[in-house]
Amino acid sequence: MKKSILYLLIFLTGVSVKGQEDLISNTQGRETVSLNGTWHYIVDPYETGFYDYRFRERRETDGGAYWNKFVKKKKTDWTEHGYQAPYNIKVPGDWNSQDRQFVYYEGTVWYQRNFDKPEMSSDEDVYLYFGAVNYEAHVYLNGKKLGMHKGGFTPFNFKVPGELLKDKDNFLVVRVNNERHPEEIPTVNTDWWNYGGITRDVKLVMVPKQFIQQYHVQLNQDQDIIKAQRSKKYGIKGWVKLNEAVTDAEVSMEIPELKVKKRYKVTGDSLRFEFDVKRISLWSTNNPKLYDVSLKLNGSSVTDKIGFRKIEVDGKKILLNGKQIFLRGISIHEEIPQEARRANSKKDAAQLYSWVKELDANMVRLAHYPHNEYMPRMADSLGILVWTEIPVYWTIDFGNREVLKKAQKQLREMISRDRNRASVIIWSVGNETPVSETRTKFMSTLVKETKKSDPTRLVSAALEVGYNKGRNYVDDPLGEYTDIVSLNEYLGWYGGLPDACKTAQWETKYNKPFFISETGAGAKGGFHDEKEMRFSEEYQKWYYEEQVAMFKERFPDNFSGVSPWILVDFRSPRRNNPDYQEGWNRKGLIDNKGNKKLAFYVLQQYYKELKEKAGH
Ligand code: GCU
């Protein structure tokens, strides 16, 4: 929108069309009102709600605009849009799984609901918070635009101008468009379903005029944990960021179980702190200890549950709290297979993690985008380590500066939301991006920015592998920048048969931990045949047996973990074998009805042995 029109709009409406505010982190620890539930919708493939018949953007007061409410006053009144039953849709929820008309739909759907002004004091503000909307969201309240957001898997919020909020029946409209574009993140080509919609929780967040917007509280990662344990002196450090600058205010921090009660004078919009504690129960996979932490600014508080731990790389090893750990991982898409829908709730997270625990895994790779917030939060409570990533996937437009900015924004939103989750040990900046100078510059920029923004975790990406006559080597230049060398290999599925693993040689040019971020084979659940039969459960079992043997006998000594592809079958428009796939990627160890395949037990046995050997 041209600046002149924007200023005119501000002048005319008195409501600023704001870009997106900085994210309010940890809404679960704040005063909120849920806007989940039944909304109404209009399917709008021709964008009629946004453009007039000459395809000009509609003026804000245009009665035909779908963000405006129409009230029929007399018989002759005329409108051609409206929100009412039976055009109902559940929020949170992708639209694809809610009605057969939406299964493959890519376009615009308008969402609408009313809400009343929440209980709040006069010195409070209200923000509208969205857990995620895939892919582009334009948010309107009572006919005024609050803002727009792009990115299908990260949260965002808009401040509601006080003068806009009515006591009753506030008319909230969200235009959602999930069309794919070459210059977006991800781009047009992915191996997952393009679920559209308001796919995660929506809530009103009530905060004082000045409040704690974001914060980070963690062990000082520069300290030697073993020494800290011996000397009973653990350093804790972090920062607090306010929504605006204050003069002479007070921020207090309490961690009751550690008898921590700190008060800090703050002038400006941020504060850094550092202090020692004598004892602490370190968070780990077999001791997922979380502490209640409360942060207050002038009496208004935000509460969190935080685990204190250190993750680091020491040469070829990954250390958790100073001890080497092998990542017994499994990759997961954000999907509930039995209902072919996006996962979006605590109950969904519990289902996925129950399978992870049955596998005896201690780590999940949340592919290929940040999952809903219940996933890292539940991983904190269960003691499961997390690799989470932004969907810089395959053939992104690496030479486009605007695309880099989009990736950086999604990275910031991912880190802002989950920086206080002990379970998150790896930020990944992408997956299987084709090697080129432009791509490595793009990706290394993301790696450096991630390290700067959060030095308390490892940074990775699924790198490219070179194959040459049985010799598998990793010399992807991006490996210079990442903390661990991760790669996806499908030796025995996309390359040769599973017995190719018997002679495979592996080399990495990097003296860093070596992690297999994907390996897997397809099988239709319940289809049995000889092991040579592709898509039989026996073939997949053979594949895992050969892979496990290779891990045990022929992998380099910096082998530090694996997250096989994938826990459960998932929807993909790229998978169209009419006998075995029918729109599903069948590499799950569990099929889309929730039944375990033979290969599940091969991996489970391998992880049980590793767990017994490691003692945790
Ligand atoms: C790739 C990719 C996955 C994909 C998998 C497959 O490694 O990272 O997203 O689903 O291969 O081919 O099944």
XYZ file of C-alpha atoms and ligand atoms in Angstrom:
629
model
C 0.000 0.000 0.000
C 1.468 3.382 -0.987
C 2.698 5.458 1.978
C 0.427 8.377 0.947
C -2.665 6.165 1.015
C -1.515 4.693 4.319
C -1.149 8.125 5.944
C -4.510 9.172 4.474
C -6.050 6.023 5.915
C -4.581 6.746 9.341
C -5.864 10.325 9.145
C -9.355 9.273 8.014
C -9.857 6.345 10.312
C -7.713 7.390 13.218
C -6.741 3.727 13.411
C -3.178 2.953 12.500
C -2.786 0.090 10.056
C 0.039 -1.422 12.003
C 2.488 -3.992 10.860
C 2.859 -6.967 13.125
C 3.730 -6.179 16.767
C 6.648 -8.009 18.402
C 5.444 -11.377 19.546
C 4.015 -11.717 23.048
C 5.761 -14.858 24.271
C 4.258 -17.463 26.585
C 0.566 -16.518 26.287
C -0.145 -19.660 28.337
C 1.312 -17.830 31.316
C -0.746 -14.687 30.893
C -4.354 -13.466 31.232
C -6.190 -14.658 28.096
C -9.637 -15.396 26.700
C -9.891 -18.159 24.111
C -11.535 -17.435 20.755
C -11.414 -21.110 19.781
C -14.688 -22.713 18.761
C -17.180 -22.468 15.880
C -16.613 -19.614 13.463
C -18.476 -18.894 10.219
C -16.808 -18.907 6.803
C -17.104 -17.846 3.190
C -15.110 -19.669 0.480
C -13.806 -17.003 -1.875
C -11.766 -18.430 -4.789
C -12.302 -15.251 -6.848
C -11.263 -12.886 -4.003
C -14.603 -11.109 -4.283
C -14.398 -10.049 -0.663
C -11.114 -8.208 -1.303
C -11.454 -6.851 -4.880
C -14.362 -5.189 -6.698
C -15.583 -6.248 -10.160
C -12.752 -4.278 -11.799
C -10.365 -6.206 -9.500
C -9.474 -3.056 -7.579
C -8.822 -3.429 -3.847
C -12.055 -2.534 -2.087
C -12.175 0.632 0.013
C -12.360 0.040 3.731
C -16.014 1.183 3.978
C -17.142 -0.768 0.883
C -20.345 -2.631 1.830
C -19.324 -5.479 -0.473
C -16.050 -6.018 1.384
C -16.159 -9.269 3.356
C -14.642 -7.598 6.408
C -17.743 -5.457 6.730
C -20.888 -6.599 8.501
C -24.158 -6.224 6.622
C -27.313 -5.480 8.587
C -30.461 -5.716 6.511
C -32.691 -2.836 7.522
C -35.413 -2.831 4.851
C -36.712 -5.252 2.270
C -34.974 -3.485 -0.592
C -31.559 -3.707 1.093
C -29.096 -5.788 -0.933
C -25.963 -7.714 -0.135
C -24.114 -10.672 -1.607
C -22.147 -11.902 1.369
C -22.786 -12.915 4.956
C -21.626 -15.151 7.790
C -24.076 -17.635 9.323
C -24.882 -21.319 9.865
C -24.593 -23.812 8.262
C -21.325 -22.277 7.008
C -19.548 -23.227 10.236
C -15.877 -24.084 10.690
C -13.888 -25.152 13.734
C -10.968 -23.058 15.032
C -8.295 -24.281 15.546
C -8.362 -26.581 12.560
C -7.258 -26.851 8.969
C -10.143 -26.515 6.511
C -9.049 -29.483 4.361
C -10.144 -32.065 6.950
C -13.416 -30.346 7.907
C -15.350 -30.684 4.671
C -14.854 -32.732 1.479
C -15.093 -29.521 -0.610
C -11.842 -28.365 1.032
C -9.612 -31.466 0.729
C -7.435 -30.041 -2.074
C -8.585 -26.399 -1.802
C -5.899 -23.749 -2.210
C -7.238 -20.215 -2.136
C -9.015 -17.770 0.172
C -11.443 -18.581 2.960
C -12.906 -15.791 5.115
C -13.410 -16.611 8.794
C -15.739 -14.653 11.075
C -16.878 -14.684 14.671
C -18.187 -12.214 17.223
C -16.794 -11.738 20.685
C -17.608 -9.504 23.638
C -15.097 -7.247 25.334
C -13.315 -9.302 27.995
C -13.216 -8.395 31.677
C -10.334 -5.938 31.887
C -9.249 -2.843 33.773
C -9.047 0.568 32.135
C -5.252 0.514 32.243
C -5.039 -2.701 30.234
C -4.689 -3.312 26.499
C -5.944 -6.295 24.474
C -3.959 -8.114 21.814
C -5.365 -10.608 19.297
C -3.021 -13.616 19.251
C -2.914 -16.361 16.593
C -0.927 -19.571 17.189
C -0.585 -19.906 13.409
C -2.512 -19.310 10.186
C -1.438 -21.049 6.977
C -0.359 -19.155 4.988
C -1.382 -15.491 4.720
C -3.737 -13.794 7.191
C -5.429 -10.384 6.968
C -7.131 -9.509 10.259
C -10.036 -7.037 10.588
C -12.008 -5.934 13.617
C -15.295 -4.030 13.344
C -14.458 -3.161 9.736
C -10.939 -1.861 10.441
C -7.785 -3.685 9.368
C -5.467 -4.590 12.255
C -2.724 -6.017 10.034
C -1.531 -8.973 8.002
C 0.904 -11.844 8.557
C 2.631 -14.300 6.249
C 4.043 -17.648 7.350
C 2.048 -20.771 8.084
C 3.650 -22.148 11.259
C 4.558 -19.316 13.638
C 2.492 -17.152 15.986
C 1.685 -13.469 15.617
C -0.390 -10.851 17.436
C -1.964 -7.449 16.807
C -2.806 -4.804 19.388
C -6.510 -3.927 19.415
C -6.868 -0.120 19.470
C -8.985 0.765 22.540
C -11.356 2.947 20.554
C -12.146 0.021 18.257
C -13.317 -2.407 20.949
C -17.075 -2.478 21.648
C -18.652 -3.960 24.773
C -20.683 -6.476 22.749
C -20.494 -8.317 19.414
C -17.101 -7.266 18.111
C -17.049 -8.372 14.471
C -13.776 -10.253 13.899
C -12.892 -11.304 10.336
C -9.773 -13.096 9.096
C -9.023 -13.562 5.421
C -6.866 -16.695 5.062
C -5.107 -17.651 1.858
C -2.986 -20.813 1.562
C -1.902 -20.554 -2.057
C 1.712 -21.561 -2.697
C 4.157 -19.119 -4.350
C 7.758 -19.498 -5.610
C 8.880 -16.547 -3.479
C 7.431 -17.827 -0.200
C 8.752 -20.041 2.646
C 8.102 -22.903 1.880
C 7.972 -22.555 -1.866
C 5.555 -24.302 -4.274
C 7.031 -27.801 -3.910
C 6.817 -29.742 -0.639
C 6.284 -33.357 0.367
C 3.437 -32.575 2.761
C -0.213 -31.501 2.498
C -0.879 -27.781 2.154
C -3.395 -27.641 5.011
C -4.938 -24.158 5.029
C -6.756 -22.241 7.693
C -6.558 -20.917 11.231
C -4.766 -24.082 12.242
C -3.899 -23.193 15.848
C -5.379 -21.469 18.908
C -6.726 -17.897 18.776
C -6.951 -15.847 21.933
C -7.295 -12.370 23.401
C -4.348 -11.473 25.610
C -4.913 -8.787 28.236
C -1.792 -6.900 29.334
C -1.052 -3.622 31.126
C 0.038 -0.636 29.033
C 3.645 -1.565 29.929
C 4.368 -5.282 30.139
C 7.032 -7.959 29.778
C 6.825 -8.924 26.099
C 9.627 -11.496 25.900
C 12.306 -12.910 28.185
C 14.976 -15.576 28.385
C 15.982 -17.391 31.571
C 18.526 -20.229 31.322
C 21.765 -21.571 32.750
C 24.752 -19.530 31.684
C 25.940 -21.746 28.812
C 29.540 -20.542 29.173
C 30.030 -22.286 32.512
C 31.529 -25.763 32.967
C 28.588 -27.746 34.340
C 30.741 -30.417 35.971
C 32.701 -27.708 37.820
C 29.434 -25.956 38.740
C 28.144 -29.198 40.243
C 31.352 -29.655 42.251
C 31.491 -26.058 43.468
C 27.703 -25.871 43.974
C 27.659 -22.597 42.092
C 25.430 -22.514 39.036
C 25.227 -19.331 36.968
C 21.811 -18.305 35.645
C 21.538 -15.510 33.102
C 19.015 -13.954 30.814
C 17.133 -10.863 29.796
C 13.712 -9.243 29.833
C 12.253 -7.156 26.996
C 9.352 -4.785 27.641
C 6.801 -3.679 25.074
C 7.969 -0.087 25.456
C 10.568 1.945 27.278
C 9.866 2.753 30.920
C 11.459 5.166 33.345
C 12.476 3.919 36.754
C 10.329 0.775 36.865
C 10.986 -2.466 38.735
C 11.204 -5.980 37.341
C 11.125 -8.796 39.875
C 11.973 -12.434 39.260
C 11.044 -15.329 41.533
C 12.006 -18.996 41.332
C 10.511 -20.123 44.677
C 11.983 -23.649 44.672
C 15.473 -22.175 44.287
C 14.745 -19.462 46.852
C 15.436 -16.885 44.125
C 13.787 -13.498 44.631
C 15.455 -10.748 42.606
C 14.453 -7.138 42.059
C 15.914 -5.040 39.266
C 15.463 -1.350 38.538
C 14.864 -0.873 34.826
C 14.973 2.238 32.670
C 14.425 1.781 28.939
C 12.832 -1.304 27.320
C 15.150 -4.099 28.362
C 17.163 -5.584 31.194
C 19.925 -8.164 31.411
C 20.562 -10.180 34.585
C 22.969 -12.804 35.906
C 23.127 -14.483 39.309
C 24.274 -17.715 40.961
C 22.355 -20.401 42.783
C 23.869 -23.045 45.084
C 21.880 -26.004 43.884
C 19.653 -26.897 40.975
C 18.143 -30.092 39.588
C 19.305 -30.004 35.980
C 16.712 -30.771 33.316
C 17.503 -33.920 31.317
C 15.792 -36.759 29.448
C 15.557 -38.843 32.590
C 14.964 -35.904 34.918
C 12.649 -33.422 33.132
C 12.664 -31.047 36.092
C 10.800 -27.777 35.499
C 10.852 -24.808 37.880
C 8.049 -22.272 38.349
C 9.432 -18.917 37.254
C 7.501 -15.699 37.714
C 8.509 -12.377 36.200
C 6.783 -9.177 37.246
C 6.831 -5.603 35.951
C 5.243 -3.204 38.419
C 3.111 -6.009 39.795
C 1.842 -7.506 36.513
C 3.259 -10.991 36.117
C 3.952 -13.649 33.561
C 4.548 -17.195 34.859
C 6.438 -20.008 33.161
C 7.833 -23.502 33.812
C 11.502 -23.616 32.850
C 14.063 -26.437 32.800
C 17.709 -25.546 33.372
C 20.244 -27.464 31.282
C 23.288 -27.013 29.108
C 23.601 -28.355 25.578
C 26.895 -28.132 23.737
C 29.162 -29.770 21.189
C 32.566 -31.012 22.278
C 34.494 -32.105 19.177
C 32.607 -35.095 17.801
C 30.205 -35.361 20.741
C 26.923 -33.792 21.796
C 26.896 -33.115 25.561
C 23.809 -32.591 27.699
C 24.831 -31.175 31.106
C 28.418 -32.155 30.398
C 27.665 -35.791 29.574
C 27.699 -37.307 26.074
C 24.236 -38.114 24.755
C 23.193 -40.152 21.699
C 19.997 -38.834 20.091
C 17.555 -41.746 19.682
C 15.264 -39.697 17.514
C 12.222 -39.974 15.285
C 10.897 -37.472 12.729
C 7.306 -36.243 13.001
C 4.984 -34.178 10.809
C 2.301 -32.111 12.574
C -0.542 -34.423 11.618
C -3.091 -36.773 13.213
C -3.203 -39.551 10.587
C -6.477 -41.228 11.556
C -8.338 -37.987 10.791
C -5.908 -36.728 8.121
C -5.663 -33.320 9.769
C -3.178 -30.932 11.333
C -2.408 -31.707 14.980
C -3.311 -28.669 17.090
C -4.034 -29.599 20.700
C -2.568 -30.990 23.909
C -4.482 -34.246 23.257
C -2.900 -34.508 19.788
C 0.549 -33.910 21.240
C -0.081 -36.622 23.846
C -1.021 -39.115 21.112
C 2.137 -38.449 19.099
C 4.414 -38.552 22.129
C 2.867 -41.802 23.395
C 4.152 -43.442 20.201
C 7.537 -41.729 20.615
C 7.845 -43.058 24.170
C 6.843 -46.570 23.041
C 9.734 -46.428 20.586
C 12.079 -45.643 23.501
C 13.147 -42.526 21.604
C 14.622 -39.582 23.557
C 14.373 -37.014 20.756
C 11.985 -35.808 18.034
C 12.681 -33.920 14.833
C 9.632 -31.702 14.372
C 9.650 -31.546 10.561
C 9.698 -29.377 8.509
C 8.290 -26.330 10.257
C 7.664 -25.170 13.862
C 4.878 -27.346 15.307
C 2.112 -26.051 17.613
C 3.313 -24.858 21.024
C 1.906 -27.920 22.835
C 4.681 -30.022 21.246
C 7.791 -28.294 22.725
C 5.948 -27.672 26.012
C 5.018 -31.334 26.392
C 8.558 -32.341 25.400
C 9.735 -30.208 28.356
C 7.539 -32.210 30.745
C 8.335 -35.616 29.206
C 12.106 -35.125 28.893
C 12.174 -35.457 25.112
C 14.805 -33.467 23.185
C 13.571 -31.426 20.232
C 14.954 -30.421 16.835
C 12.665 -27.735 15.401
C 13.046 -25.996 12.036
C 11.767 -23.331 9.670
C 10.350 -24.550 6.329
C 13.321 -23.434 4.186
C 12.709 -26.595 2.231
C 14.150 -27.781 -1.109
C 14.118 -25.219 -3.939
C 13.622 -21.881 -2.178
C 14.313 -18.710 -4.228
C 17.740 -18.220 -2.606
C 18.756 -15.269 -4.768
C 15.800 -13.145 -3.659
C 16.496 -10.756 -0.764
C 12.794 -10.530 0.062
C 12.732 -14.316 0.496
C 15.683 -14.129 2.900
C 13.754 -11.554 4.947
C 10.763 -13.908 5.104
C 12.969 -16.758 6.310
C 14.590 -14.478 8.908
C 11.176 -13.377 10.161
C 9.937 -16.950 10.547
C 13.206 -17.807 12.311
C 12.731 -14.916 14.779
C 9.115 -15.924 15.416
C 10.119 -19.559 16.019
C 12.905 -18.584 18.451
C 10.766 -15.946 20.203
C 8.084 -18.520 20.942
C 10.272 -21.425 22.120
C 13.459 -19.882 23.513
C 12.504 -20.882 27.087
C 11.825 -24.525 26.247
C 14.622 -26.672 27.748
C 13.683 -29.560 25.433
C 14.520 -27.516 22.306
C 18.224 -28.206 21.755
C 18.499 -27.717 17.991
C 17.269 -24.899 15.740
C 17.345 -26.031 12.130
C 17.402 -23.483 9.325
C 16.309 -25.787 6.539
C 16.094 -29.108 4.781
C 17.763 -30.593 1.698
C 18.466 -27.275 -0.019
C 20.419 -27.772 -3.282
C 24.080 -26.707 -2.966
C 25.068 -23.483 -4.752
C 27.034 -20.410 -3.760
C 23.801 -18.376 -3.491
C 22.135 -21.031 -1.362
C 25.094 -21.412 1.007
C 25.265 -17.634 1.473
C 21.498 -17.561 2.204
C 21.652 -20.503 4.613
C 24.862 -19.470 6.401
C 23.278 -16.046 6.985
C 20.417 -17.838 8.746
C 22.843 -19.979 10.785
C 24.834 -16.942 11.959
C 21.658 -15.028 12.799
C 20.317 -17.985 14.812
C 23.545 -18.246 16.842
C 23.471 -14.508 17.521
C 19.836 -14.541 18.527
C 20.168 -17.606 20.771
C 23.642 -18.845 21.800
C 22.102 -21.438 24.157
C 21.378 -24.068 21.512
C 22.886 -25.961 18.588
C 22.180 -24.925 15.017
C 21.715 -27.413 12.213
C 20.146 -28.082 8.797
C 19.668 -31.280 6.780
C 22.673 -31.095 4.444
C 23.285 -32.648 1.057
C 25.100 -35.962 0.740
C 27.487 -36.964 -2.028
C 27.297 -40.557 -3.280
C 29.980 -42.126 -5.401
C 30.157 -45.906 -5.966
C 29.223 -46.897 -2.387
C 31.230 -44.042 -0.919
C 28.938 -41.616 0.924
C 30.566 -38.365 1.849
C 29.423 -35.155 3.413
C 31.216 -32.112 2.119
C 28.246 -29.746 1.877
C 29.806 -26.272 2.425
C 26.974 -25.397 4.821
C 28.551 -27.932 7.205
C 31.283 -25.333 7.901
C 28.704 -23.227 9.737
C 26.399 -25.671 11.537
C 27.225 -27.127 14.979
C 26.385 -30.652 13.917
C 26.596 -32.311 10.492
C 23.106 -33.631 9.712
C 21.985 -35.378 6.555
C 19.141 -37.375 5.102
C 20.098 -40.751 3.574
C 17.853 -43.346 1.935
C 20.375 -46.049 1.138
C 18.194 -48.986 0.171
C 15.096 -47.037 -0.808
C 16.035 -44.227 -3.222
C 19.505 -45.660 -3.815
C 19.920 -49.418 -4.358
C 18.386 -52.110 -2.164
C 18.771 -52.415 1.634
C 21.763 -54.759 1.295
C 23.679 -51.791 -0.197
C 24.164 -50.864 3.466
C 26.473 -53.869 3.894
C 29.245 -52.252 1.876
C 28.479 -48.564 2.342
C 31.377 -46.351 3.404
C 30.704 -43.050 5.175
C 33.030 -40.088 5.452
C 32.498 -36.529 6.693
C 35.014 -33.784 6.153
C 33.867 -32.099 9.339
C 35.141 -32.961 12.797
C 31.679 -32.472 14.288
C 28.881 -34.715 15.600
C 27.320 -36.630 12.681
C 23.536 -36.942 12.761
C 21.200 -38.792 10.375
C 18.197 -36.469 10.197
C 16.250 -38.819 7.907
C 16.363 -42.413 6.763
C 13.344 -44.510 5.839
C 11.436 -46.765 3.461
C 7.783 -47.003 2.461
C 5.350 -49.780 3.416
C 1.567 -50.007 3.170
C 0.363 -51.042 6.615
C -0.955 -54.617 6.508
C 0.570 -55.427 3.114
C 2.765 -58.526 3.527
C 4.946 -60.253 0.968
C 8.555 -61.395 0.500
C 11.068 -58.817 1.654
C 12.037 -57.989 -1.959
C 8.498 -56.690 -2.611
C 8.538 -52.866 -2.500
C 5.950 -51.343 -0.113
C 5.572 -54.606 1.809
C 6.073 -54.375 5.549
C 8.794 -57.003 5.121
C 10.763 -54.716 2.766
C 10.603 -51.850 5.268
C 11.659 -54.221 8.062
C 14.610 -55.439 5.913
C 15.554 -51.776 5.281
C 15.653 -50.976 9.022
C 17.579 -54.157 9.844
C 20.268 -53.274 7.290
C 20.350 -49.604 8.376
C 20.759 -50.528 12.063
C 23.538 -52.966 11.188
C 25.265 -50.185 9.227
C 24.925 -47.757 12.155
C 26.450 -50.363 14.460
C 29.252 -51.595 12.225
C 30.181 -49.025 9.595
C 29.425 -45.539 10.848
C 32.144 -43.060 11.752
C 32.949 -42.478 15.433
C 31.251 -39.074 15.381
C 27.853 -40.735 14.853
C 25.692 -38.948 17.441
C 22.134 -39.792 16.598
C 19.396 -40.511 14.077
C 15.764 -39.424 13.550
C 14.340 -41.931 11.037
C 11.724 -40.771 8.536
C 9.037 -41.048 9.936
C 6.901 -41.907 12.974
C 3.595 -42.190 11.117
C 2.297 -42.125 7.485
C 1.390 -38.587 6.393
C -0.594 -36.917 3.587
C 1.302 -35.762 0.491
C -0.042 -34.784 -2.957
C 3.240 -36.111 -4.411
C 2.546 -39.753 -3.474
C 0.177 -41.298 -6.014
C 0.947 -45.000 -6.362
C -2.642 -46.343 -6.663
C -1.823 -49.631 -4.907
C 0.154 -48.406 -1.927
C 0.050 -44.615 -1.504
C -3.151 -42.867 -2.746
C -1.975 -39.460 -1.510
C -0.048 -40.777 1.515
C 3.685 -40.945 2.109
C 3.999 -44.489 3.510
C 7.378 -44.203 5.278
C 5.674 -44.187 8.665
C 6.611 -46.864 11.206
C 2.915 -46.603 12.061
C 0.187 -46.505 9.407
C -2.571 -43.914 9.085
C -4.928 -46.073 11.141
C -2.476 -46.088 14.041
C -1.260 -49.687 13.480
C 2.443 -50.396 14.009
C 4.355 -51.940 11.095
C 7.037 -54.638 11.516
C 9.842 -52.062 11.145
C 8.598 -50.222 14.270
C 9.856 -53.099 16.390
C 13.277 -53.166 14.678
C 13.913 -49.547 15.602
C 12.389 -50.048 19.056
C 14.797 -52.941 19.738
C 17.783 -50.849 18.578
C 16.770 -47.976 20.866
C 16.179 -50.306 23.807
C 19.741 -51.653 23.429
C 21.176 -48.113 23.184
C 19.176 -47.020 26.242
C 20.406 -49.972 28.304
C 24.012 -49.328 27.219
C 23.760 -45.588 28.003
C 21.791 -46.072 31.206
C 19.232 -43.404 30.234
C 13.143 -36.057 1.922
C 12.395 -34.916 2.591
C 11.123 -35.349 3.273
C 10.394 -36.333 2.381
C 11.256 -37.578 2.321
C 10.632 -38.671 1.446
O 14.263 -36.373 2.628
O 13.204 -34.245 3.548
O 10.322 -34.188 3.506
O 9.099 -36.631 2.879
O 12.494 -37.269 1.707
O 11.036 -38.765 0.293
O 9.764 -39.370 1.953
